[in-house]
């Protein structure tokens, strides 16, 4: 199966102890690991590993972020599973795209030591109430802009909302995951799974049930039916008929 075309970045699962992180999107980005961030089998939500960080400068930097991480004024979705552990700082970062305090292009998600989760659109903040993020439990986080409507969901429930039309771009300031661009000491202790950034789509526009399987795009599964051939004594033309099934039903291609 494949990730869909809206996926700008998706951190693929890795082998326990590996410090190599791979983007599974169609145009993959390289990511540089800092600290002792690693894939770990100690805890996970899907599969057999997740990303482990321990609040000592552990984060990922996207190498040469491009246009697929410049959201502009359009729809986007950032979603992932997190399980924070241990103690936390005043503010811990999930990601920052650009720098929210430089110009007007930056966007980021982070939370604080009383469990408030915050979104920055440049200098504009959209905050949840305290206690939205729990320690020691897996939670699904989804940051979604649909038109100008914005919602921040925890476990499928909107905990913060507002309207925003800020044009978002890296603007030469970079993209960091599991910390922030403007202060890289915003890393945190815990586990992360199924980290996905999507451009051009609002994957959820109201409260929802969090996904029970990791992201895929449905893919195409093909089975070889026959490779037998019979030579034509006098070939005149060839016809090929294919059928496919999609969400709208069955159609025939002539």
CSV table of C-alpha atoms in Angstrom, one decimal:
chain,number,residue,atom,x,y,z
A,1,UNK,CA,0.0,0.0,0.0
A,2,UNK,CA,1.0,3.6,-0.6
A,3,UNK,CA,0.7,6.9,1.3
A,4,UNK,CA,-1.7,9.2,-0.6
A,5,UNK,CA,-0.6,12.2,-2.7
A,6,UNK,CA,-1.5,14.7,0.0
A,7,UNK,CA,1.2,13.3,2.3
A,8,UNK,CA,4.1,15.7,2.5
A,9,UNK,CA,6.1,13.8,5.1
A,10,UNK,CA,5.5,10.5,7.0
A,11,UNK,CA,8.0,9.0,9.4
A,12,UNK,CA,8.3,5.3,8.6
A,13,UNK,CA,8.6,2.7,11.3
A,14,UNK,CA,12.2,1.5,12.0
A,15,UNK,CA,14.2,-1.2,13.6
A,16,UNK,CA,14.6,-1.1,17.4
A,17,UNK,CA,17.6,1.0,18.3
A,18,UNK,CA,18.0,2.5,14.8
A,19,UNK,CA,18.8,6.2,14.6
A,20,UNK,CA,17.9,6.4,10.9
A,21,UNK,CA,14.6,8.0,10.1
A,22,UNK,CA,12.9,7.7,6.7
A,23,UNK,CA,10.2,9.7,5.1
A,24,UNK,CA,7.7,7.5,3.3
A,25,UNK,CA,6.1,10.2,1.2
A,26,UNK,CA,6.2,10.2,-2.6
A,27,UNK,CA,8.9,12.9,-2.7
A,28,UNK,CA,10.8,12.0,0.5
A,29,UNK,CA,12.8,14.4,2.6
A,30,UNK,CA,16.0,13.5,4.4
A,31,UNK,CA,15.9,14.0,8.2
A,32,UNK,CA,18.9,14.5,10.5
A,33,UNK,CA,18.7,13.1,14.1
A,34,UNK,CA,19.9,15.1,17.1
A,35,UNK,CA,20.7,13.8,20.5
A,36,UNK,CA,19.9,10.1,21.1
A,37,UNK,CA,16.5,10.0,19.4
A,38,UNK,CA,15.9,6.4,18.2
A,39,UNK,CA,13.3,3.9,17.1
A,40,UNK,CA,12.3,1.8,20.2
A,41,UNK,CA,10.4,-1.3,20.9
A,42,UNK,CA,9.9,-0.3,24.5
A,43,UNK,CA,6.5,1.2,23.7
A,44,UNK,CA,4.5,1.9,20.5
A,45,UNK,CA,1.0,2.4,19.2
A,46,UNK,CA,1.2,0.6,15.8
A,47,UNK,CA,3.6,-2.1,14.6
A,48,UNK,CA,6.6,-2.9,16.8
A,49,UNK,CA,8.5,0.3,17.4
A,50,UNK,CA,7.9,4.0,17.9
A,51,UNK,CA,10.2,7.1,18.1
A,52,UNK,CA,11.7,7.5,21.6
A,53,UNK,CA,13.0,10.9,22.9
A,54,UNK,CA,14.3,11.6,26.4
A,55,UNK,CA,14.2,15.4,26.8
A,56,UNK,CA,18.0,15.8,26.2
A,57,UNK,CA,18.1,17.5,22.8
A,58,UNK,CA,16.4,14.7,20.9
A,59,UNK,CA,14.7,15.9,17.7
A,60,UNK,CA,14.6,15.6,13.9
A,61,UNK,CA,15.6,18.3,11.4
A,62,UNK,CA,14.1,18.2,7.9
A,63,UNK,CA,16.9,18.7,5.4
A,64,UNK,CA,16.2,21.3,2.7
A,65,UNK,CA,12.4,21.6,3.3
A,66,UNK,CA,10.6,22.3,0.0
A,67,UNK,CA,7.3,23.5,-1.4
A,68,UNK,CA,5.3,20.5,-0.1
A,69,UNK,CA,5.9,21.9,3.5
A,70,UNK,CA,4.9,25.4,2.6
A,71,UNK,CA,1.2,25.4,3.3
A,72,UNK,CA,0.4,28.9,2.1
A,73,UNK,CA,-3.2,29.8,2.9
A,74,UNK,CA,-4.6,26.3,2.0
A,75,UNK,CA,-5.9,23.3,3.9
A,76,UNK,CA,-3.5,21.1,5.9
A,77,UNK,CA,-3.4,18.4,8.5
A,78,UNK,CA,-0.6,17.4,11.0
A,79,UNK,CA,-1.5,14.2,12.9
A,80,UNK,CA,0.5,11.8,15.1
A,81,UNK,CA,0.2,9.7,18.2
A,82,UNK,CA,2.2,10.7,21.3
A,83,UNK,CA,2.8,9.3,24.8
A,84,UNK,CA,4.6,11.8,27.0
A,85,UNK,CA,6.6,10.4,29.9
A,86,UNK,CA,8.5,12.0,32.8
A,87,UNK,CA,8.7,15.7,33.6
A,88,UNK,CA,8.3,18.5,31.1
A,89,UNK,CA,9.4,22.1,30.6
A,90,UNK,CA,7.3,25.2,30.4
A,91,UNK,CA,6.8,24.5,26.7
A,92,UNK,CA,7.6,21.3,24.7
A,93,UNK,CA,7.4,21.2,20.9
A,94,UNK,CA,5.7,18.8,18.6
A,95,UNK,CA,6.9,20.6,15.5
A,96,UNK,CA,7.7,24.1,14.1
A,97,UNK,CA,7.6,25.0,10.4
A,98,UNK,CA,9.5,28.2,9.9
A,99,UNK,CA,9.8,30.3,13.0
A,100,UNK,CA,6.7,31.7,14.5
A,101,UNK,CA,8.4,34.8,16.0
A,102,UNK,CA,10.2,35.8,12.8
A,103,UNK,CA,8.1,37.5,10.2
A,104,UNK,CA,4.6,36.1,9.6
A,105,UNK,CA,5.2,32.7,8.1
A,106,UNK,CA,5.8,30.4,11.1
A,107,UNK,CA,3.5,27.7,12.4
A,108,UNK,CA,4.0,25.3,15.3
A,109,UNK,CA,2.4,23.0,17.9
A,110,UNK,CA,3.5,22.6,21.4
A,111,UNK,CA,2.2,22.1,25.0
A,112,UNK,CA,3.1,23.2,28.5
A,113,UNK,CA,3.7,21.7,31.9
A,114,UNK,CA,0.0,22.0,32.8
A,115,UNK,CA,-1.2,20.1,29.8
A,116,UNK,CA,-2.3,23.0,27.6
A,117,UNK,CA,-1.7,22.4,23.9
A,118,UNK,CA,-1.1,25.5,21.7
A,119,UNK,CA,-0.9,26.3,18.0
A,120,UNK,CA,1.1,29.3,16.8
A,121,UNK,CA,0.2,31.0,13.5
A,122,UNK,CA,3.0,33.5,13.5
A,123,UNK,CA,2.2,35.7,16.6
A,124,UNK,CA,-1.4,34.4,16.8
A,125,UNK,CA,-2.0,31.6,19.3
A,126,UNK,CA,-4.9,29.2,19.6
A,127,UNK,CA,-4.9,27.4,23.0
A,128,UNK,CA,-6.7,24.5,24.6
A,129,UNK,CA,-7.7,24.5,28.3
A,130,UNK,CA,-5.2,23.0,30.8
A,131,UNK,CA,-5.1,19.3,31.0
A,132,UNK,CA,-5.7,18.5,27.4
A,133,UNK,CA,-2.5,16.5,27.2
A,134,UNK,CA,-1.9,13.7,29.6
A,135,UNK,CA,1.3,12.1,30.7
A,136,UNK,CA,1.8,8.3,30.5
A,137,UNK,CA,-1.0,7.6,27.9
A,138,UNK,CA,-1.2,7.4,24.1
A,139,UNK,CA,-3.1,10.3,22.6
A,140,UNK,CA,-3.9,11.1,18.9
A,141,UNK,CA,-3.1,14.7,18.0
A,142,UNK,CA,-4.5,16.3,14.8
A,143,UNK,CA,-4.0,19.9,13.8
A,144,UNK,CA,-6.4,20.8,10.9
A,145,UNK,CA,-7.1,23.9,8.8
A,146,UNK,CA,-10.2,23.7,6.6
A,147,UNK,CA,-10.5,26.9,4.6
A,148,UNK,CA,-10.1,29.4,7.4
A,149,UNK,CA,-11.6,27.2,10.1
A,150,UNK,CA,-9.0,25.7,12.4
A,151,UNK,CA,-9.3,22.9,14.9
A,152,UNK,CA,-6.8,21.1,17.2
A,153,UNK,CA,-8.1,17.7,18.1
A,154,UNK,CA,-6.9,15.4,20.9
A,155,UNK,CA,-8.2,11.8,20.6
A,156,UNK,CA,-10.7,13.0,18.0
A,157,UNK,CA,-12.2,15.8,20.1
A,158,UNK,CA,-11.7,19.4,19.3
A,159,UNK,CA,-9.9,21.1,22.3
A,160,UNK,CA,-9.1,24.4,20.5
A,161,UNK,CA,-10.5,26.2,17.5
A,162,UNK,CA,-10.5,29.5,15.7
A,163,UNK,CA,-10.2,31.0,12.3
A,164,UNK,CA,-6.9,31.6,10.5
A,165,UNK,CA,-5.8,32.5,7.0
A,166,UNK,CA,-2.1,33.1,7.7
A,167,UNK,CA,0.1,32.2,4.7
A,168,UNK,CA,2.5,29.6,6.2
A,169,UNK,CA,6.0,28.8,4.8
A,170,UNK,CA,9.4,27.7,6.0
A,171,UNK,CA,10.7,31.0,4.9
A,172,UNK,CA,14.3,29.9,5.1
A,173,UNK,CA,14.0,29.1,8.8
A,174,UNK,CA,13.6,25.3,8.4
A,175,UNK,CA,11.4,22.6,9.9
A,176,UNK,CA,12.0,20.7,13.1
A,177,UNK,CA,10.0,17.7,14.5
A,178,UNK,CA,9.6,17.0,18.2
A,179,UNK,CA,11.0,20.4,19.1
A,180,UNK,CA,10.8,23.9,17.7
A,181,UNK,CA,12.9,25.9,15.3
A,182,UNK,CA,13.3,29.0,17.3
A,183,UNK,CA,14.4,27.2,20.5
A,184,UNK,CA,15.7,23.6,20.0
A,185,UNK,CA,15.7,22.9,23.8
A,186,UNK,CA,12.0,22.4,23.5
A,187,UNK,CA,12.4,18.6,23.0
A,188,UNK,CA,10.6,16.3,25.4
A,189,UNK,CA,10.5,12.8,26.9
A,190,UNK,CA,8.2,10.1,25.5
A,191,UNK,CA,7.2,8.2,22.4
A,192,UNK,CA,5.8,9.2,19.0
A,193,UNK,CA,4.1,7.1,16.4
A,194,UNK,CA,2.7,7.6,12.9
A,195,UNK,CA,3.9,11.3,12.5
A,196,UNK,CA,2.3,12.6,9.3
A,197,UNK,CA,2.2,16.1,7.6
A,198,UNK,CA,-0.4,16.6,4.8
A,199,UNK,CA,-0.7,19.6,2.5
A,200,UNK,CA,-3.9,20.5,0.6
A,201,UNK,CA,-6.3,18.4,2.7
A,202,UNK,CA,-8.3,18.8,5.9
A,203,UNK,CA,-8.5,15.1,6.9
A,204,UNK,CA,-11.0,15.8,9.6
A,205,UNK,CA,-13.6,18.6,9.8
A,206,UNK,CA,-15.5,17.6,12.9
A,207,UNK,CA,-15.0,15.3,15.9
A,208,UNK,CA,-13.9,11.8,14.9
A,209,UNK,CA,-12.8,8.4,16.0
A,210,UNK,CA,-9.0,8.3,15.9
A,211,UNK,CA,-7.6,5.9,13.3
A,212,UNK,CA,-7.0,2.3,14.4
A,213,UNK,CA,-4.5,1.5,11.6
A,214,UNK,CA,-1.4,3.5,10.5
A,215,UNK,CA,-1.8,5.9,7.5
A,216,UNK,CA,-1.9,4.3,4.0
A,217,UNK,CA,-3.4,5.5,0.8
A,218,UNK,CA,-5.2,2.2,-0.1
A,219,UNK,CA,-2.6,1.3,-2.7
A,220,UNK,CA,-3.2,-1.1,-5.6
A,221,UNK,CA,-2.9,-4.9,-5.1
A,222,UNK,CA,-2.4,-6.7,-8.4
A,223,UNK,CA,-2.3,-10.4,-9.1
A,224,UNK,CA,-0.9,-11.9,-12.3
A,225,UNK,CA,-3.6,-13.8,-14.1
A,226,UNK,CA,-1.6,-15.2,-17.0
A,227,UNK,CA,1.5,-14.6,-19.0
A,228,UNK,CA,0.7,-17.1,-21.7
A,229,UNK,CA,0.9,-15.8,-25.3
A,230,UNK,CA,-0.2,-17.1,-28.7
A,231,UNK,CA,1.5,-15.8,-31.8
A,232,UNK,CA,-0.8,-14.3,-34.4
A,233,UNK,CA,-0.2,-15.5,-37.9
A,234,UNK,CA,-1.3,-12.1,-39.3
A,235,UNK,CA,-1.6,-9.4,-36.7
A,236,UNK,CA,-4.0,-6.6,-37.5
A,237,UNK,CA,-4.7,-4.8,-34.3
A,238,UNK,CA,-4.8,-5.4,-30.5
A,239,UNK,CA,-7.4,-4.6,-28.0
A,240,UNK,CA,-6.9,-4.2,-24.2
A,241,UNK,CA,-9.7,-3.9,-21.7
A,242,UNK,CA,-9.1,-3.1,-18.1
A,243,UNK,CA,-11.6,-2.8,-15.2
A,244,UNK,CA,-11.0,-1.0,-11.9
A,245,UNK,CA,-13.1,-0.5,-8.8
A,246,UNK,CA,-13.0,2.7,-6.7
A,247,UNK,CA,-15.2,4.3,-4.1
A,248,UNK,CA,-17.8,5.3,-6.7
A,249,UNK,CA,-18.3,1.7,-8.1
A,250,UNK,CA,-17.0,-0.2,-11.1
A,251,UNK,CA,-16.0,1.3,-14.5
A,252,UNK,CA,-14.6,-0.1,-17.7
A,253,UNK,CA,-11.7,1.4,-19.6
A,254,UNK,CA,-11.7,0.6,-23.3
